[in-house]
PDB file of C-alpha atoms in Angstrom:
ATOM      1  CA  ILE A   1      26.028  38.509  -7.985  1.00 53.00           C
ATOM      2  CA  ILE A   2      27.338  39.731  -4.657  1.00 61.00           C
ATOM      3  CA  LYS A   3      24.907  40.813  -2.013  1.00 66.00           C
ATOM      4  CA  LYS A   4      25.632  42.110   1.560  1.00 72.00           C
ATOM      5  CA  VAL A   5      23.687  40.280   4.210  1.00 70.00           C
ATOM      6  CA  ASP A   6      21.782  42.099   6.907  1.00 75.00           C
ATOM      7  CA  PRO A   7      22.610  40.328  10.197  1.00 72.00           C
ATOM      8  CA  SER A   8      19.365  41.445  11.757  1.00 77.00           C
ATOM      9  CA  LYS A   9      17.101  39.811   9.067  1.00 74.00           C
ATOM     10  CA  PRO A  10      16.637  36.237   7.868  1.00 67.00           C
ATOM     11  CA  LEU A  11      17.922  35.664   4.378  1.00 64.00           C
ATOM     12  CA  ILE A  12      16.394  33.318   1.763  1.00 61.00           C
ATOM     13  CA  LEU A  13      19.067  31.939  -0.436  1.00 61.00           C
ATOM     14  CA  PRO A  14      17.415  31.723  -3.871  1.00 56.00           C
ATOM     15  CA  PRO A  15      19.480  28.832  -5.470  1.00 52.00           C
ATOM     16  CA  LEU A  16      18.710  26.743  -2.296  1.00 57.00           C
ATOM     17  CA  HIS A  17      15.180  27.783  -1.925  1.00 54.00           C
ATOM     18  CA  ASP A  18      14.310  26.424  -5.411  1.00 59.00           C
ATOM     19  CA  THR A  19      13.187  22.833  -4.859  1.00 56.00           C
ATOM     20  CA  THR A  20      12.317  22.191  -8.484  1.00 58.00           C
ATOM     21  CA  THR A  21      15.817  21.040  -9.397  1.00 56.00           C
ATOM     22  CA  ASN A  22      18.805  19.150  -7.863  1.00 54.00           C
ATOM     23  CA  ASN A  23      22.382  19.925  -7.308  1.00 52.00           C
ATOM     24  CA  ARG A  24      22.030  23.460  -6.091  1.00 65.00           C
ATOM     25  CA  SER A  25      24.619  25.296  -3.875  1.00 72.00           C
ATOM     26  CA  ILE A  26      25.754  28.834  -3.082  1.00 73.00           C
ATOM     27  CA  LEU A  27      28.945  30.418  -1.794  1.00 74.00           C
ATOM     28  CA  LEU A  28      29.056  32.727   1.250  1.00 73.00           C
ATOM     29  CA  LEU A  29      32.105  35.035   1.971  1.00 74.00           C
ATOM     30  CA  CYS A  30      32.381  35.708   5.744  1.00 74.00           C
ATOM     31  CA  GLY A  31      33.828  39.148   5.899  1.00 69.00           C
ATOM     32  CA  GLN A  32      35.833  40.985   3.215  1.00 70.00           C
ATOM     33  CA  SER A  33      38.653  38.530   3.393  1.00 72.00           C
ATOM     34  CA  GLY A  34      37.232  35.755   5.586  1.00 71.00           C
ATOM     35  CA  SER A  35      36.379  32.104   4.987  1.00 79.00           C
ATOM     36  CA  ILE A  36      34.191  31.045   2.101  1.00 80.00           C
ATOM     37  CA  LEU A  37      31.431  28.642   2.854  1.00 77.00           C
ATOM     38  CA  ASN A  38      29.879  26.368   0.194  1.00 76.00           C
ATOM     39  CA  ILE A  39      26.301  25.561   1.267  1.00 76.00           C
ATOM     40  CA  SER A  40      24.593  22.925  -0.656  1.00 76.00           C
ATOM     41  CA  ARG A  41      20.957  21.830  -0.476  1.00 76.00           C
ATOM     42  CA  ILE A  42      20.332  17.882  -0.369  1.00 84.00           C
ATOM     43  CA  PRO A  43      17.775  17.159  -2.809  1.00 89.00           C
ATOM     44  CA  LEU A  44      14.652  15.539  -1.154  1.00 93.00           C
ATOM     45  CA  HIS A  45      12.071  14.600  -3.760  1.00 95.00           C
ATOM     46  CA  PHE A  46       9.772  12.156  -2.145  1.00 97.00           C
ATOM     47  CA  THR A  47       7.431   9.802  -4.142  1.00 97.00           C
ATOM     48  CA  LEU A  48       4.661   8.249  -2.000  1.00 97.00           C
ATOM     49  CA  SER A  49       3.341   4.736  -2.351  1.00 96.00           C
ATOM     50  CA  ARG A  50       0.755   2.664  -0.578  1.00 94.00           C
ATOM     51  CA  LEU A  51      -0.014   5.377   2.046  1.00 97.00           C
ATOM     52  CA  ASN A  52      -3.384   6.237   3.510  1.00 97.00           C
ATOM     53  CA  SER A  53      -4.860   9.699   3.020  1.00 97.00           C
ATOM     54  CA  PRO A  54      -4.103  11.012   6.693  1.00 97.00           C
ATOM     55  CA  THR A  55      -0.484   9.911   6.265  1.00 97.00           C
ATOM     56  CA  LYS A  56      -0.173  11.580   2.832  1.00 97.00           C
ATOM     57  CA  THR A  57      -1.584  14.770   4.230  1.00 97.00           C
ATOM     58  CA  HIS A  58       0.737  14.697   7.255  1.00 97.00           C
ATOM     59  CA  LEU A  59       3.833  14.160   5.062  1.00 97.00           C
ATOM     60  CA  SER A  60       2.725  16.872   2.666  1.00 96.00           C
ATOM     61  CA  SER A  61       2.561  19.428   5.524  1.00 96.00           C
ATOM     62  CA  LEU A  62       6.107  18.485   6.681  1.00 96.00           C
ATOM     63  CA  ALA A  63       7.718  18.487   3.256  1.00 95.00           C
ATOM     64  CA  PRO A  64       7.977  22.361   2.702  1.00 90.00           C
ATOM     65  CA  GLN A  65       9.495  22.763   6.248  1.00 91.00           C
ATOM     66  CA  ILE A  66      12.464  20.534   5.278  1.00 91.00           C
ATOM     67  CA  GLY A  67      12.834  21.717   1.765  1.00 87.00           C
ATOM     68  CA  ALA A  68      11.303  18.531   0.187  1.00 93.00           C
ATOM     69  CA  THR A  69       8.744  17.981  -2.471  1.00 94.00           C
ATOM     70  CA  ILE A  70       6.019  15.354  -2.575  1.00 96.00           C
ATOM     71  CA  HIS A  71       4.912  13.393  -5.721  1.00 94.00           C
ATOM     72  CA  SER A  72       2.358  10.657  -6.369  1.00 93.00           C
ATOM     73  CA  THR A  73       4.386   9.315  -9.295  1.00 90.00           C
ATOM     74  CA  TRP A  74       8.002   8.487  -9.837  1.00 91.00           C
ATOM     75  CA  GLU A  75       9.741  11.249 -11.692  1.00 89.00           C
ATOM     76  CA  HIS A  76      12.735   9.960 -13.672  1.00 84.00           C
ATOM     77  CA  GLU A  77      16.157  11.394 -12.731  1.00 83.00           C
ATOM     78  CA  TYR A  78      14.372  13.620 -10.171  1.00 90.00           C
ATOM     79  CA  SER A  79      12.864  11.533  -7.528  1.00 94.00           C
ATOM     80  CA  THR A  80      15.271  10.688  -4.676  1.00 94.00           C
ATOM     81  CA  HIS A  81      13.327   8.514  -2.220  1.00 96.00           C
ATOM     82  CA  LEU A  82      10.320   6.199  -2.144  1.00 97.00           C
ATOM     83  CA  ILE A  83       8.139   6.548   0.902  1.00 98.00           C
ATOM     84  CA  THR A  84       6.116   3.403   1.615  1.00 97.00           C
ATOM     85  CA  PRO A  85       5.175   1.500   4.786  1.00 97.00           C
ATOM     86  CA  THR A  86       6.172  -1.931   3.279  1.00 96.00           C
ATOM     87  CA  ALA A  87       8.380  -3.192   0.528  1.00 92.00           C
ATOM     88  CA  THR A  88       6.489  -4.719  -2.318  1.00 89.00           C
ATOM     89  CA  THR A  89       7.157  -5.598  -5.900  1.00 85.00           C
ATOM     90  CA  THR A  90       5.458  -2.763  -7.638  1.00 85.00           C
ATOM     91  CA  ALA A  91       6.478  -0.553 -10.441  1.00 86.00           C
ATOM     92  CA  LYS A  92       7.446   2.303  -8.092  1.00 91.00           C
ATOM     93  CA  HIS A  93       9.473  -0.087  -5.905  1.00 90.00           C
ATOM     94  CA  LEU A  94      11.260  -1.585  -8.902  1.00 87.00           C
ATOM     95  CA  THR A  95      11.995   1.820 -10.407  1.00 89.00           C
ATOM     96  CA  ALA A  96      13.477   3.127  -7.027  1.00 90.00           C
ATOM     97  CA  TRP A  97      15.629   0.012  -6.734  1.00 87.00           C
ATOM     98  CA  CYS A  98      16.949   0.319 -10.328  1.00 83.00           C
ATOM     99  CA  ASN A  99      17.836   4.024  -9.597  1.00 85.00           C
ATOM    100  CA  VAL A 100      19.539   3.055  -6.326  1.00 84.00           C
ATOM    101  CA  CYS A 101      17.207   5.256  -4.428  1.00 90.00           C
ATOM    102  CA  PRO A 102      16.248   4.678  -0.733  1.00 93.00           C
ATOM    103  CA  ILE A 103      13.008   2.903  -0.007  1.00 95.00           C
ATOM    104  CA  VAL A 104      11.998   4.191   3.407  1.00 97.00           C
ATOM    105  CA  THR A 105       9.035   4.316   5.795  1.00 98.00           C
ATOM    106  CA  PRO A 106       7.210   7.673   6.600  1.00 98.00           C
ATOM    107  CA  GLU A 107       9.098   7.850   9.842  1.00 98.00           C
ATOM    108  CA  TYR A 108      12.224   8.903   7.861  1.00 98.00           C
ATOM    109  CA  VAL A 109      10.381  12.101   6.859  1.00 97.00           C
ATOM    110  CA  GLU A 110       9.337  12.737  10.400  1.00 97.00           C
ATOM    111  CA  ALA A 111      12.915  12.211  11.570  1.00 97.00           C
ATOM    112  CA  LEU A 112      14.209  14.809   8.989  1.00 96.00           C
ATOM    113  CA  TYR A 113      11.537  17.163  10.393  1.00 95.00           C
ATOM    114  CA  GLY A 114      12.624  16.489  13.952  1.00 95.00           C
ATOM    115  CA  ARG A 115      15.992  17.967  13.578  1.00 93.00           C
ATOM    116  CA  VAL A 116      16.213  21.184  15.563  1.00 88.00           C
ATOM    117  CA  SER A 117      19.736  22.346  14.669  1.00 85.00           C
ATOM    118  CA  MET A 118      22.057  22.294  11.688  1.00 75.00           C
ATOM    119  CA  GLU A 119      24.609  20.400  13.859  1.00 83.00           C
ATOM    120  CA  ASP A 120      22.083  17.543  14.246  1.00 91.00           C
ATOM    121  CA  ASP A 121      23.028  14.419  12.221  1.00 92.00           C
ATOM    122  CA  LEU A 122      20.876  13.557   9.284  1.00 92.00           C
ATOM    123  CA  PRO A 123      18.802  10.389   9.928  1.00 96.00           C
ATOM    124  CA  LYS A 124      20.364   7.286   8.284  1.00 96.00           C
ATOM    125  CA  VAL A 125      18.210   5.720   5.577  1.00 94.00           C
ATOM    126  CA  GLU A 126      19.262   2.122   6.752  1.00 94.00           C
ATOM    127  CA  ASP A 127      17.358   2.879  10.011  1.00 97.00           C
ATOM    128  CA  PHE A 128      14.113   3.387   8.132  1.00 97.00           C
ATOM    129  CA  VAL A 129      14.149   0.772   5.473  1.00 94.00           C
ATOM    130  CA  SER A 130      10.634  -0.319   4.554  1.00 96.00           C
ATOM    131  CA  PRO A 131      10.044  -3.942   5.859  1.00 94.00           C
ATOM    132  CA  GLY A 132       9.053  -6.778   3.563  1.00 91.00           C
ATOM    133  CA  ASP A 133      10.657  -9.440   1.326  1.00 86.00           C
ATOM    134  CA  THR A 134      11.121  -8.859  -2.321  1.00 84.00           C
ATOM    135  CA  PRO A 135      13.152 -10.489  -4.936  1.00 77.00           C
ATOM    136  CA  MET A 136      15.534  -7.478  -4.974  1.00 75.00           C
ATOM    137  CA  ARG A 137      16.568  -8.167  -1.497  1.00 70.00           C
ATOM    138  CA  ASP A 138      19.043 -10.883  -2.666  1.00 64.00           C
ATOM    139  CA  LEU A 139      20.226  -9.123  -5.839  1.00 64.00           C
ATOM    140  CA  SER A 140      23.253  -7.096  -6.289  1.00 56.00           C
ATOM    141  CA  SER A 141      22.221  -3.993  -8.171  1.00 50.00           C
ATOM    142  CA  LEU A 142      25.290  -1.886  -8.047  1.00 49.00           C
ATOM    143  CA  GLY A 143      28.187  -1.785 -10.496  1.00 48.00           C
ATOM    144  CA  GLU A 144      31.133   0.580 -10.987  1.00 47.00           C
ATOM    145  CA  GLY A 145      30.530   4.130 -10.080  1.00 44.00           C
ATOM    146  CA  ASN A 146      27.608   3.159  -7.854  1.00 43.00           C
ATOM    147  CA  ARG A 147      25.370   2.910 -10.869  1.00 46.00           C
ATOM    148  CA  VAL A 148      22.809   0.076 -11.473  1.00 51.00           C
ATOM    149  CA  VAL A 149      23.649  -2.648 -13.812  1.00 50.00           C
ATOM    150  CA  VAL A 150      20.285  -2.629 -15.456  1.00 64.00           C
ATOM    151  CA  ASP A 151      19.948  -2.466 -19.313  1.00 76.00           C
ATOM    152  CA  CYS A 152      17.383  -5.038 -20.166  1.00 79.00           C
ATOM    153  CA  MET A 153      15.080  -2.544 -21.999  1.00 84.00           C
ATOM    154  CA  LYS A 154      17.745  -0.596 -23.838  1.00 86.00           C
ATOM    155  CA  HIS A 155      16.998  -2.582 -27.113  1.00 90.00           C
ATOM    156  CA  TYR A 156      13.268  -1.511 -27.207  1.00 91.00           C
ATOM    157  CA  THR A 157      11.052   1.374 -28.064  1.00 92.00           C
ATOM    158  CA  ILE A 158       7.995   1.617 -25.787  1.00 89.00           C
ATOM    159  CA  LEU A 159       4.875   3.159 -27.095  1.00 85.00           C
ATOM    160  CA  SER A 160       2.944   4.561 -24.041  1.00 79.00           C
ATOM    161  CA  LEU A 161      -0.853   4.848 -24.062  1.00 74.00           C
ATOM    162  CA  ILE A 162      -1.514   6.459 -20.767  1.00 65.00           C
ATOM    163  CA  GLU A 163      -0.089   9.789 -19.563  1.00 58.00           C
ATOM    164  CA  ASN A 164       1.821   9.601 -16.189  1.00 55.00           C
ATOM    165  CA  ASP A 165       1.941   5.790 -16.541  1.00 67.00           C
ATOM    166  CA  GLU A 166       4.065   4.215 -13.849  1.00 76.00           C
ATOM    167  CA  MET A 167       5.528   1.986 -16.393  1.00 80.00           C
ATOM    168  CA  ILE A 168       7.437   4.830 -18.101  1.00 84.00           C
ATOM    169  CA  PRO A 169       9.937   5.764 -15.381  1.00 87.00           C
ATOM    170  CA  LEU A 170      10.313   1.898 -14.861  1.00 87.00           C
ATOM    171  CA  VAL A 171      11.493   1.251 -18.395  1.00 87.00           C
ATOM    172  CA  GLN A 172      13.578   4.334 -18.345  1.00 87.00           C
ATOM    173  CA  ALA A 173      15.402   3.093 -15.259  1.00 85.00           C
ATOM    174  CA  ALA A 174      15.903  -0.226 -17.025  1.00 84.00           C
ATOM    175  CA  GLY A 175      17.778   1.375 -19.796  1.00 85.00           C
ATOM    176  CA  CYS A 176      15.066   2.306 -22.363  1.00 88.00           C
ATOM    177  CA  THR A 177      15.750   5.740 -24.028  1.00 84.00           C
ATOM    178  CA  ASN A 178      12.951   5.577 -26.532  1.00 88.00           C
ATOM    179  CA  VAL A 179       9.561   6.171 -24.842  1.00 87.00           C
ATOM    180  CA  LEU A 180       6.785   7.642 -27.051  1.00 83.00           C
ATOM    181  CA  SER A 181       3.524   8.933 -25.785  1.00 77.00           C
ATOM    182  CA  LEU A 182       0.472   8.344 -27.908  1.00 77.00           C
ATOM    183  CA  THR A 183      -1.904  10.296 -25.787  1.00 68.00           C
ATOM    184  CA  ASP A 184      -2.095  13.376 -28.173  1.00 61.00           C
ATOM    185  CA  SER A 185      -5.241  12.670 -29.985  1.00 53.00           C
ATOM    186  CA  SER A 186      -4.666  15.626 -32.339  1.00 58.00           C
ATOM    187  CA  SER A 187      -1.801  13.710 -34.025  1.00 62.00           C
ATOM    188  CA  ASP A 188      -2.194  11.263 -36.955  1.00 74.00           C
ATOM    189  CA  LEU A 189      -1.662   8.132 -35.000  1.00 75.00           C
ATOM    190  CA  SER A 190      -0.866   5.960 -38.060  1.00 77.00           C
ATOM    191  CA  GLN A 191       1.931   8.342 -39.116  1.00 82.00           C
ATOM    192  CA  VAL A 192       3.222   8.591 -35.593  1.00 82.00           C
ATOM    193  CA  ILE A 193       3.308   4.833 -35.208  1.00 81.00           C
ATOM    194  CA  GLU A 194       4.903   4.394 -38.699  1.00 84.00           C
ATOM    195  CA  ARG A 195       7.633   6.890 -37.879  1.00 88.00           C
ATOM    196  CA  ALA A 196       8.398   5.243 -34.545  1.00 87.00           C
ATOM    197  CA  ILE A 197       8.795   1.815 -36.255  1.00 88.00           C
ATOM    198  CA  VAL A 198      10.992   3.241 -39.058  1.00 90.00           C
ATOM    199  CA  GLU A 199      13.277   5.128 -36.671  1.00 92.00           C
ATOM    200  CA  SER A 200      13.571   2.094 -34.259  1.00 92.00           C
ATOM    201  CA  ALA A 201      14.315  -0.238 -37.193  1.00 90.00           C
ATOM    202  CA  LYS A 202      17.252   2.056 -38.104  1.00 92.00           C
ATOM    203  CA  LYS A 203      18.598   1.830 -34.496  1.00 92.00           C
ATOM    204  CA  GLY A 204      17.919  -1.988 -34.326  1.00 92.00           C
ATOM    205  CA  LEU A 205      15.262  -1.559 -31.631  1.00 93.00           C
ATOM    206  CA  LYS A 206      12.040  -3.628 -31.218  1.00 91.00           C
ATOM    207  CA  VAL A 207       8.855  -1.809 -30.836  1.00 90.00           C
ATOM    208  CA  VAL A 208       6.482  -2.778 -28.008  1.00 88.00           C
ATOM    209  CA  PHE A 209       3.351  -1.165 -26.746  1.00 82.00           C
ATOM    210  CA  VAL A 210       1.807  -1.972 -23.356  1.00 80.00           C
ATOM    211  CA  GLU A 211      -1.784  -2.993 -23.421  1.00 76.00           C
ATOM    212  CA  SER A 212      -4.353  -0.864 -21.498  1.00 73.00           C
ATOM    213  CA  LYS A 213      -8.031  -1.397 -21.038  1.00 73.00           C
ATOM    214  CA  SER A 214      -8.715   2.251 -20.336  1.00 72.00           C
ATOM    215  CA  ARG A 215     -11.447   3.736 -22.560  1.00 76.00           C
ATOM    216  CA  LYS A 216      -9.256   6.867 -22.980  1.00 73.00           C
ATOM    217  CA  CYS A 217      -6.877   4.727 -24.988  1.00 75.00           C
ATOM    218  CA  LYS A 218      -9.510   3.174 -27.275  1.00 79.00           C
ATOM    219  CA  LYS A 219      -8.295   5.110 -30.450  1.00 78.00           C
ATOM    220  CA  GLN A 220      -4.623   4.589 -29.840  1.00 77.00           C
ATOM    221  CA  ARG A 221      -5.244   0.779 -28.984  1.00 78.00           C
ATOM    222  CA  ALA A 222      -7.170   0.236 -32.171  1.00 82.00           C
ATOM    223  CA  ALA A 223      -4.384   1.918 -34.352  1.00 79.00           C
ATOM    224  CA  LEU A 224      -1.720  -0.284 -32.791  1.00 80.00           C
ATOM    225  CA  TRP A 225      -3.621  -3.558 -33.162  1.00 80.00           C
ATOM    226  CA  LYS A 226      -4.324  -2.742 -36.802  1.00 80.00           C
ATOM    227  CA  ARG A 227      -0.608  -2.234 -37.368  1.00 77.00           C
ATOM    228  CA  MET A 228       0.169  -5.495 -35.538  1.00 78.00           C
ATOM    229  CA  GLU A 229      -2.295  -7.406 -37.803  1.00 78.00           C
ATOM    230  CA  GLU A 230      -0.958  -5.805 -40.988  1.00 78.00           C
ATOM    231  CA  GLN A 231       2.903  -5.917 -40.471  1.00 74.00           C
ATOM    232  CA  LYS A 232       3.460  -7.983 -37.268  1.00 72.00           C
ATOM    233  CA  ASP A 233       6.426  -5.799 -36.396  1.00 75.00           C
ATOM    234  CA  VAL A 234       4.963  -4.451 -33.181  1.00 80.00           C
ATOM    235  CA  TRP A 235       4.642  -6.492 -29.927  1.00 83.00           C
ATOM    236  CA  CYS A 236       2.039  -6.245 -27.264  1.00 82.00           C
ATOM    237  CA  VAL A 237       2.611  -7.007 -23.695  1.00 81.00           C
ATOM    238  CA  GLN A 238       0.727  -6.453 -20.382  1.00 78.00           C
ATOM    239  CA  ALA A 239       1.951  -3.946 -17.832  1.00 74.00           C
ATOM    240  CA  LYS A 240       2.716  -6.724 -15.441  1.00 74.00           C
ATOM    241  CA  ASP A 241       4.979  -8.411 -17.940  1.00 78.00           C
ATOM    242  CA  VAL A 242       7.147  -5.319 -18.094  1.00 78.00           C
ATOM    243  CA  ALA A 243       7.627  -5.292 -14.338  1.00 75.00           C
ATOM    244  CA  SER A 244       8.416  -9.140 -14.455  1.00 74.00           C
ATOM    245  CA  ALA A 245      11.010  -8.578 -17.266  1.00 69.00           C
TER     246      ALA A 245
END
């Protein structure tokens, strides 16, 4: 689609204005035979962690003005930064580390907002690293192609009991490609569990479900424990054990 630009009016570039996806760019032709500019939007999808309500509100007000989005949970293959005042060994922190995503303080967002011209340099993430000591500080996470060498969960199928569980993006970042949600109460849980076990066995995968004390999961938890007692081919772990692994 070719559209002539009115120099007297501001122009919203639709591919760049859409913040629901990554890797967006647009080509601009300056004059009938002039230079071609390729304008790209840097994806900024912030996941917040351990921030107080005033800070969350403040960052949420800044985000739309810099083309960023704000999330309370980590979105696998979508989130780009973890915004937290201190570095701690939490599920979100581990997930961001596994995905080689910056873990920075709220001041990083303010620095992005503080730019007044396109010619201003972008703030450097290394100037806003969240302080704190974690086991990951001394670990080398990068391999060839700038990808994380983490595949400790690739031999497992994870049965999830809670929707939007922080554990899900963590195990995905650790190489798990088989994550099944059991939150749909309309399904026959015994059949769903049996199908997951059979399909996993064909692929040589172990089936693990993460224990939850939530009352919302009472039905799902009972079905899983029954299967464990009958066949002993499903393993149960605590959420903290997943993070430790």
